mmCIF file of C-alpha atoms in Angstrom:
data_model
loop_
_atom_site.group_PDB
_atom_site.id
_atom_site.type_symbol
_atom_site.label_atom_id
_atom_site.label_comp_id
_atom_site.label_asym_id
_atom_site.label_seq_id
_atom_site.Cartn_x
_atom_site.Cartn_y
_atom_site.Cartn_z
ATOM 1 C CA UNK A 375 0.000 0.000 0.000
ATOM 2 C CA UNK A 376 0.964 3.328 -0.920
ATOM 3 C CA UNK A 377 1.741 5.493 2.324
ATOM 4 C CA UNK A 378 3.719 8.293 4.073
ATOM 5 C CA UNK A 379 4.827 8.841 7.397
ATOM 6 C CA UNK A 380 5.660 11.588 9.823
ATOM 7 C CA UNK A 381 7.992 10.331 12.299
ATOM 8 C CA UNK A 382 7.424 13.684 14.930
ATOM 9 C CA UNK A 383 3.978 14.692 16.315
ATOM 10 C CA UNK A 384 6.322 17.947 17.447
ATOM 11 C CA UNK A 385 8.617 19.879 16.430
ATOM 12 C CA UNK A 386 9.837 22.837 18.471
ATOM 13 C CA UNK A 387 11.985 25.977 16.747
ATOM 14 C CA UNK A 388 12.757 28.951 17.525
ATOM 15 C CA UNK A 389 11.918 32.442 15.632
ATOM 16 C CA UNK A 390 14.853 32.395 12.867
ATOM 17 C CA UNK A 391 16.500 29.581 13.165
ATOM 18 C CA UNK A 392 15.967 26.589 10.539
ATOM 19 C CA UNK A 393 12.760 24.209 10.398
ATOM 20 C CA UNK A 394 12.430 21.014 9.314
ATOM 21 C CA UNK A 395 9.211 18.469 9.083
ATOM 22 C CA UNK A 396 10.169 15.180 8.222
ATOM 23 C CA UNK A 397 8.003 12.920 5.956
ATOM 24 C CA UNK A 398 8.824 9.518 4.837
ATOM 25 C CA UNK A 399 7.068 7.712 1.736
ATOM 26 C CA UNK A 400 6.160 4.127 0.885
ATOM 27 C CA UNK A 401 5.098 3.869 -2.650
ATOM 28 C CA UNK A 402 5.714 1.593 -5.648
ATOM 29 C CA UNK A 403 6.462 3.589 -8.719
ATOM 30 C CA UNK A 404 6.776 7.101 -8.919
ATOM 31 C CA UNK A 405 5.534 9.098 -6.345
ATOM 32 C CA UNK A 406 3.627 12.028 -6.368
ATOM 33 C CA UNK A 407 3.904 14.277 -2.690
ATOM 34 C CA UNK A 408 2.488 16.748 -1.524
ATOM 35 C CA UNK A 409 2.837 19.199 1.682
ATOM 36 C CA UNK A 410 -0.347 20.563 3.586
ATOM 37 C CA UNK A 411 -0.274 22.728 6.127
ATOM 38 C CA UNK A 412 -3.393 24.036 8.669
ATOM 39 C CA UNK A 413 -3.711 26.683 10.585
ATOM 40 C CA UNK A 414 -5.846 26.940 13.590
ATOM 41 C CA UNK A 415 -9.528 26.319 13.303
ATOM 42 C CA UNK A 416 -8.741 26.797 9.554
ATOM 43 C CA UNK A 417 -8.675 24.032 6.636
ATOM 44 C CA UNK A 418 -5.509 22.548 5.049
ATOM 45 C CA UNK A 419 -3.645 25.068 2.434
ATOM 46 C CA UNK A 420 -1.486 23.625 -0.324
ATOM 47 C CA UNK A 421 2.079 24.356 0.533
ATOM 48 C CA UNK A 422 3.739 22.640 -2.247
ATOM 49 C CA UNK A 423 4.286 19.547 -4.361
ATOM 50 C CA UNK A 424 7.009 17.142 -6.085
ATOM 51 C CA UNK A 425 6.076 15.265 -9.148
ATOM 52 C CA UNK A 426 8.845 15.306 -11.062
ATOM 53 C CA UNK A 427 11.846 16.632 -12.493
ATOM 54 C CA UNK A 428 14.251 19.314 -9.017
ATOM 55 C CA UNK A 429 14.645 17.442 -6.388
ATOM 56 C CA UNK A 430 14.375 21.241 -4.847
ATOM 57 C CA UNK A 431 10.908 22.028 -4.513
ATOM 58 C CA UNK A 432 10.023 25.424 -3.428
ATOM 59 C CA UNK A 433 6.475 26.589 -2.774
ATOM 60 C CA UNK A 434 4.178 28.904 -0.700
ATOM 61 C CA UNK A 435 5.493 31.089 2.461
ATOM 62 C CA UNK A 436 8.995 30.631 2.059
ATOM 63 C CA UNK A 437 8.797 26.730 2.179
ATOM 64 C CA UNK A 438 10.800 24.338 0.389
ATOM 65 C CA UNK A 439 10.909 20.440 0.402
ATOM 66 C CA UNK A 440 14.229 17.978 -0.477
ATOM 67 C CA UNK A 441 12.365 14.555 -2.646
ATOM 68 C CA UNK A 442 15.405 12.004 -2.096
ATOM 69 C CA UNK A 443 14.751 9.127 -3.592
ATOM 70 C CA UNK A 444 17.799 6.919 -2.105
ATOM 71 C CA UNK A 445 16.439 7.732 1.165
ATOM 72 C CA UNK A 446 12.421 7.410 0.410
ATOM 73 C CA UNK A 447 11.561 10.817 2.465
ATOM 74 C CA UNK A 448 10.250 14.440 1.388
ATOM 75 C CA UNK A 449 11.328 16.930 4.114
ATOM 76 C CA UNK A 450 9.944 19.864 4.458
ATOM 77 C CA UNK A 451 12.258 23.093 4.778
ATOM 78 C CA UNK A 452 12.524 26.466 5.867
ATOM 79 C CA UNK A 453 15.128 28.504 6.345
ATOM 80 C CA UNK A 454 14.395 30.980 8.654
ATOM 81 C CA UNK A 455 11.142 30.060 10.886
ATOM 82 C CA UNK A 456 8.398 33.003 11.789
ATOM 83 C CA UNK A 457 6.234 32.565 14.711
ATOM 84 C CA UNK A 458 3.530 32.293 11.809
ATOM 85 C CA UNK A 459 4.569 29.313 10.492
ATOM 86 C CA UNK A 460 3.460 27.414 13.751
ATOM 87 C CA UNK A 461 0.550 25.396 12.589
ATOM 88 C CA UNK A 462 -0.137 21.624 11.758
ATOM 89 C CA UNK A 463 1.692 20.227 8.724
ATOM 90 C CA UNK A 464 0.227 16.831 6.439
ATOM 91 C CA UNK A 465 2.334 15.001 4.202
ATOM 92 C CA UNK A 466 0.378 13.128 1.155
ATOM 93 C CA UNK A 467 0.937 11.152 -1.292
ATOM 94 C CA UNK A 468 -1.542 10.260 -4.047
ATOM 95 C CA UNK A 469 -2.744 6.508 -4.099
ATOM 96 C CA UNK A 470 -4.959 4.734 -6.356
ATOM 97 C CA UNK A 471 -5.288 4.366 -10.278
ATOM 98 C CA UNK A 472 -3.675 6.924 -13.121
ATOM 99 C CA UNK A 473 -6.639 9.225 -13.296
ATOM 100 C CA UNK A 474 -7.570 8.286 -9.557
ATOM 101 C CA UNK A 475 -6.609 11.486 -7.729
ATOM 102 C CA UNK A 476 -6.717 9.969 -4.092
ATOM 103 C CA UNK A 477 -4.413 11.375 -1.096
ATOM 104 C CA UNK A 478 -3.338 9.510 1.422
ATOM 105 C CA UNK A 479 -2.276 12.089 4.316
ATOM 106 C CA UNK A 480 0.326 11.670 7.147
ATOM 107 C CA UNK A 481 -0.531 11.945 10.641
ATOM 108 C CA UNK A 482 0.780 15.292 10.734
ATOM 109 C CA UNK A 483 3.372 17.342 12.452
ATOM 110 C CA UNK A 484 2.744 20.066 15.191
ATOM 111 C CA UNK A 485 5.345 22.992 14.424
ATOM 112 C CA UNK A 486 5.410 25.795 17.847
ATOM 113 C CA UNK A 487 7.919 28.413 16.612
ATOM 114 C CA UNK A 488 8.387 30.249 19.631
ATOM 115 C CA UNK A 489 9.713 34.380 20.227
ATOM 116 C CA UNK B 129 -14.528 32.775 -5.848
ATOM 117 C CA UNK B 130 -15.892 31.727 -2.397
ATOM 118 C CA UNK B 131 -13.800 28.581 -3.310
ATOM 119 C CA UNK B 132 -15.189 25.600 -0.918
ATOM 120 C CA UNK B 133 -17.483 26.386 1.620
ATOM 121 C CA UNK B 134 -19.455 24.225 3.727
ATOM 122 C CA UNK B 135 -22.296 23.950 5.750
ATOM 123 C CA UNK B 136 -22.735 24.186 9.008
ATOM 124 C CA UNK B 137 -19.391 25.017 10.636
ATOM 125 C CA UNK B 138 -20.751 23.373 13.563
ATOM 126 C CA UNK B 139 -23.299 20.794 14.925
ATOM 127 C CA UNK B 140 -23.940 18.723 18.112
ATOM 128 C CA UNK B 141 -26.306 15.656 17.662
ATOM 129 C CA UNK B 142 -27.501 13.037 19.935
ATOM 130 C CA UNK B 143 -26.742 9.369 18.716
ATOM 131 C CA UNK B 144 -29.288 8.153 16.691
ATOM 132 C CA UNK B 145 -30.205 11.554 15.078
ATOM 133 C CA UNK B 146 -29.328 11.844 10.994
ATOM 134 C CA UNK B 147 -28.037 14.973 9.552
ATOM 135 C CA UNK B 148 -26.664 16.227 6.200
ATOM 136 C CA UNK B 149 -23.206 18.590 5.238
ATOM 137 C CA UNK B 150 -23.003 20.559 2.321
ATOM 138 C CA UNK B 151 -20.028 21.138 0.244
ATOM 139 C CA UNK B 152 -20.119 23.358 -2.397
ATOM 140 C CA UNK B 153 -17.506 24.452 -4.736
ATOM 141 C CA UNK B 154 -17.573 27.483 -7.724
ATOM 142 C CA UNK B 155 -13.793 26.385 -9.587
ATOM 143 C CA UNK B 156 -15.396 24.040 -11.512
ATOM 144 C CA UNK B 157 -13.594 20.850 -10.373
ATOM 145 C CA UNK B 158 -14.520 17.123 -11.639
ATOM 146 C CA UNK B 159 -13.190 15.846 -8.132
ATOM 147 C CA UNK B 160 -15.117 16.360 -5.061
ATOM 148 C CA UNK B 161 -13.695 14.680 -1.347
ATOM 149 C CA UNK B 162 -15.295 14.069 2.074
ATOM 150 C CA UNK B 163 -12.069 13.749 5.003
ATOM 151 C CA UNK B 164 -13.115 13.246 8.501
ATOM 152 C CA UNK B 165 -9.385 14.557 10.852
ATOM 153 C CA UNK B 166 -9.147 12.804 13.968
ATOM 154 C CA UNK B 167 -6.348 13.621 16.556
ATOM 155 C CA UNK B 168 -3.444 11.423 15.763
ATOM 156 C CA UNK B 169 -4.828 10.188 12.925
ATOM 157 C CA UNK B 170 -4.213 12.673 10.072
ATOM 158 C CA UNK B 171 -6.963 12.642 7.281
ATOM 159 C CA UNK B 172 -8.697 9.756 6.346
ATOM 160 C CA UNK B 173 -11.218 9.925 3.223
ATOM 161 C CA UNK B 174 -14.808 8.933 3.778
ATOM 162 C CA UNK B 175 -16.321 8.905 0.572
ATOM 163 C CA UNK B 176 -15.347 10.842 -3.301
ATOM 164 C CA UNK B 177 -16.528 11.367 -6.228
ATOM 165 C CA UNK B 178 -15.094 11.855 -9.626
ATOM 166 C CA UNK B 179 -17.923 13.755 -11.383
ATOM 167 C CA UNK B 180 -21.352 14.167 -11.412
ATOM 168 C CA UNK B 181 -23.554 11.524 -10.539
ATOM 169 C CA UNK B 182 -20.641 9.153 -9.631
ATOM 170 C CA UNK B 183 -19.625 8.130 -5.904
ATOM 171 C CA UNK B 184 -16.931 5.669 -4.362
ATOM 172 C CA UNK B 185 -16.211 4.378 -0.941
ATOM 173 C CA UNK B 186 -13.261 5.606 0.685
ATOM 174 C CA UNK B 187 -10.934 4.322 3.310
ATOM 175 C CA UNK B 188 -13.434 5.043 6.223
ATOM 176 C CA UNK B 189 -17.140 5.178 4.678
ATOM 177 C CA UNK B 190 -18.870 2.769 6.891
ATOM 178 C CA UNK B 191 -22.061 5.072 8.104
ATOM 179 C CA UNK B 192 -21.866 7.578 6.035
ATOM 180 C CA UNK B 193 -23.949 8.238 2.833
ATOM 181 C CA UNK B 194 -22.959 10.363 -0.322
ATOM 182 C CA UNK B 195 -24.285 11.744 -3.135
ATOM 183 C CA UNK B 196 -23.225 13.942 -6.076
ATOM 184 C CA UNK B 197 -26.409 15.502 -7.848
ATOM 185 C CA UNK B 198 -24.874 18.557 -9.347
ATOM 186 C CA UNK B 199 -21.116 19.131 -10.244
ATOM 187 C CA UNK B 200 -20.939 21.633 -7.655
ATOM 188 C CA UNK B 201 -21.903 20.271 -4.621
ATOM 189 C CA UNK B 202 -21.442 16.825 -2.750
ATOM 190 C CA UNK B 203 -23.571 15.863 0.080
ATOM 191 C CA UNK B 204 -21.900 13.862 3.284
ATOM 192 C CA UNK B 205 -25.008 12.206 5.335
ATOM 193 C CA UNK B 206 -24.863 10.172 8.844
ATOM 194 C CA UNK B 207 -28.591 7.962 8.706
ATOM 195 C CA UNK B 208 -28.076 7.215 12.585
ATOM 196 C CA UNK B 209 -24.828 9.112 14.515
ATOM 197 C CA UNK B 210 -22.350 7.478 16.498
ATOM 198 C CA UNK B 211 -19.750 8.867 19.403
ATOM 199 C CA UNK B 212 -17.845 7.339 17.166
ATOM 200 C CA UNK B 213 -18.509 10.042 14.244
ATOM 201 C CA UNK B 214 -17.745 12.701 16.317
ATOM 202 C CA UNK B 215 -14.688 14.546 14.087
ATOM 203 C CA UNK B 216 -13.910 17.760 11.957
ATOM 204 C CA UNK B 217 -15.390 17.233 8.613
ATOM 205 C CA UNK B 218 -13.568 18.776 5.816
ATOM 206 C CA UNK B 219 -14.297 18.942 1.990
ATOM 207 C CA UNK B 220 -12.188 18.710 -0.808
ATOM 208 C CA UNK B 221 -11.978 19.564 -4.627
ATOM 209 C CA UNK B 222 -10.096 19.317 -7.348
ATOM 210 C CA UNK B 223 -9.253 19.275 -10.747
ATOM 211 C CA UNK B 224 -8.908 16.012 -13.367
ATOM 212 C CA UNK B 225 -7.565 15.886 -16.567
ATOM 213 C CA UNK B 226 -6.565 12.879 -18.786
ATOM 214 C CA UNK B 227 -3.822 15.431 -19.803
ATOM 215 C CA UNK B 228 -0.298 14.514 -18.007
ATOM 216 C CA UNK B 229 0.520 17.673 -18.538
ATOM 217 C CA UNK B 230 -2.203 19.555 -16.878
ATOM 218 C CA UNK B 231 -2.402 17.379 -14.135
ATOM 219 C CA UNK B 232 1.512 18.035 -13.313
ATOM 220 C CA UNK B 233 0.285 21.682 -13.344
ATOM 221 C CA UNK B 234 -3.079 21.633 -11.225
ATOM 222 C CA UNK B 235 -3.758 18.281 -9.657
ATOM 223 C CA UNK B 236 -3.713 19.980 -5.937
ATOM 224 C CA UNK B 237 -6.902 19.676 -3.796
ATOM 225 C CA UNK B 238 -8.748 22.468 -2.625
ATOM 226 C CA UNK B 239 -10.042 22.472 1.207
ATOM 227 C CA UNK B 240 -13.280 24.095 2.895
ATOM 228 C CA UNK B 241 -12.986 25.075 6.395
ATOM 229 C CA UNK B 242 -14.243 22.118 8.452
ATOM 230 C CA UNK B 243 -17.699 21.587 10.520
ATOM 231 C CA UNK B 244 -16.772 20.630 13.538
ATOM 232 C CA UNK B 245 -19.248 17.760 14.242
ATOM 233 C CA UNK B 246 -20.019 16.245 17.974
ATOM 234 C CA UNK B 247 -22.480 13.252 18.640
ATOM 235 C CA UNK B 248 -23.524 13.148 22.576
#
């Protein structure tokens, strides 16, 4: 079955200094990820997505995510954290048939940037 | 574009007791996606549907009913409501193409903002 995991419930950073939300994946073929994040009481936001081609993927809000294929994962990356940026992250991958556009979503991964 | 919305943003039933959420979407997507988010658990799908008219079981549709009668909305209902349904709802959309290309381009799903659903 075609999966991902998020090996931390929590990650703790503080203001400026690097983040990093780790997602591994368990697919056969070529995956297709995807980051989520959700802000409270909100719905999830697209963030960003690797299909094919960089293994560099930068998206929304400064955000960028490393696919490495060797190493099955799909970490997601920012530089510099705000205090903003603390919210819930998903990692997805799409399951099912070609034109099938299922996700499968992490567990998620709680991200407190603190002052 | 209101984008998703659904309806209610909240509700409190008493087991037994049926009710309905609304999704609606104005982008014009062939996908549509019921996701119940438990603590823990991440997203699980419930039920989706890839155009109008058509419905399929998800990884978690046992008590739950969908249909699909108009492109732009998909209906999630509970016939008789558990403790065990008590979650955040959330809807989904998004775009389908037989096109490789366009899919690399726009295959992202589009969220509403949850109804927050509790069954006493």
């Amino acid at each position: 079955a075609q999966s991902v995991a998020q090996p931390e419930d929590q990650v703790n950073v503080a203001e400026g200094n690097p983040l990093t939300v780790k997602c591994t994946y368990s697919v056969s073929g070529n995956p297709y990820l995807f980051w989520y994040v959700q802000y409270p009481n909100r719905g999830l936001q697209f963030l960003l997505k690797y299909i094919t081609g960089d293994n560099l993927v930068k998206g929304s809000y400064g955000f960028e995510a490393e696919f490495n294929k060797s190493q099955t994962s799909f970490h997601l990356k920012k530089p510099s954290a705000l205090v903003s940026d603390s919210a819930l992250y998903f990692c997805a991958v799409r399951v099912g048939r070609s034109n099938d556009y299922k996700l499968s979503f992490g567990a998620g991964t709680t991200v407190t940037v603190r002052a | 574009n209101a984008g998703v919305t659904q309806t209610p943003k909240f509700r409190v039933l008493k087991t037994g007791q049926s009710m309905t959420l609304l999704c609606a979407q104005d982008m014009n997507h062939e996908y549509m996606y019921w996701y119940r988010q438990d603590p823990g658990m991440g997203l699980r799908l419930i039920h989706y549907s890839v155009g109008e008219g058509t419905t399929a079981k998800g990884e978690v549709p046992d008590g739950y009913n969908v249909s699909r009668l108009k492109k732009q909305n998909f209906l999630l209902g509970l016939e008789s409501a558990a403790p065990s349904q008590t979650s955040v709802y959330f809807c989904a959309s998004s775009y389908s193409t037989p096109s490789r290309l366009a899919f690399l381009l726009y295959n992202e799903q589009f969220f509403g903002p949850g109804t927050r659903l509790t069954v006493l």
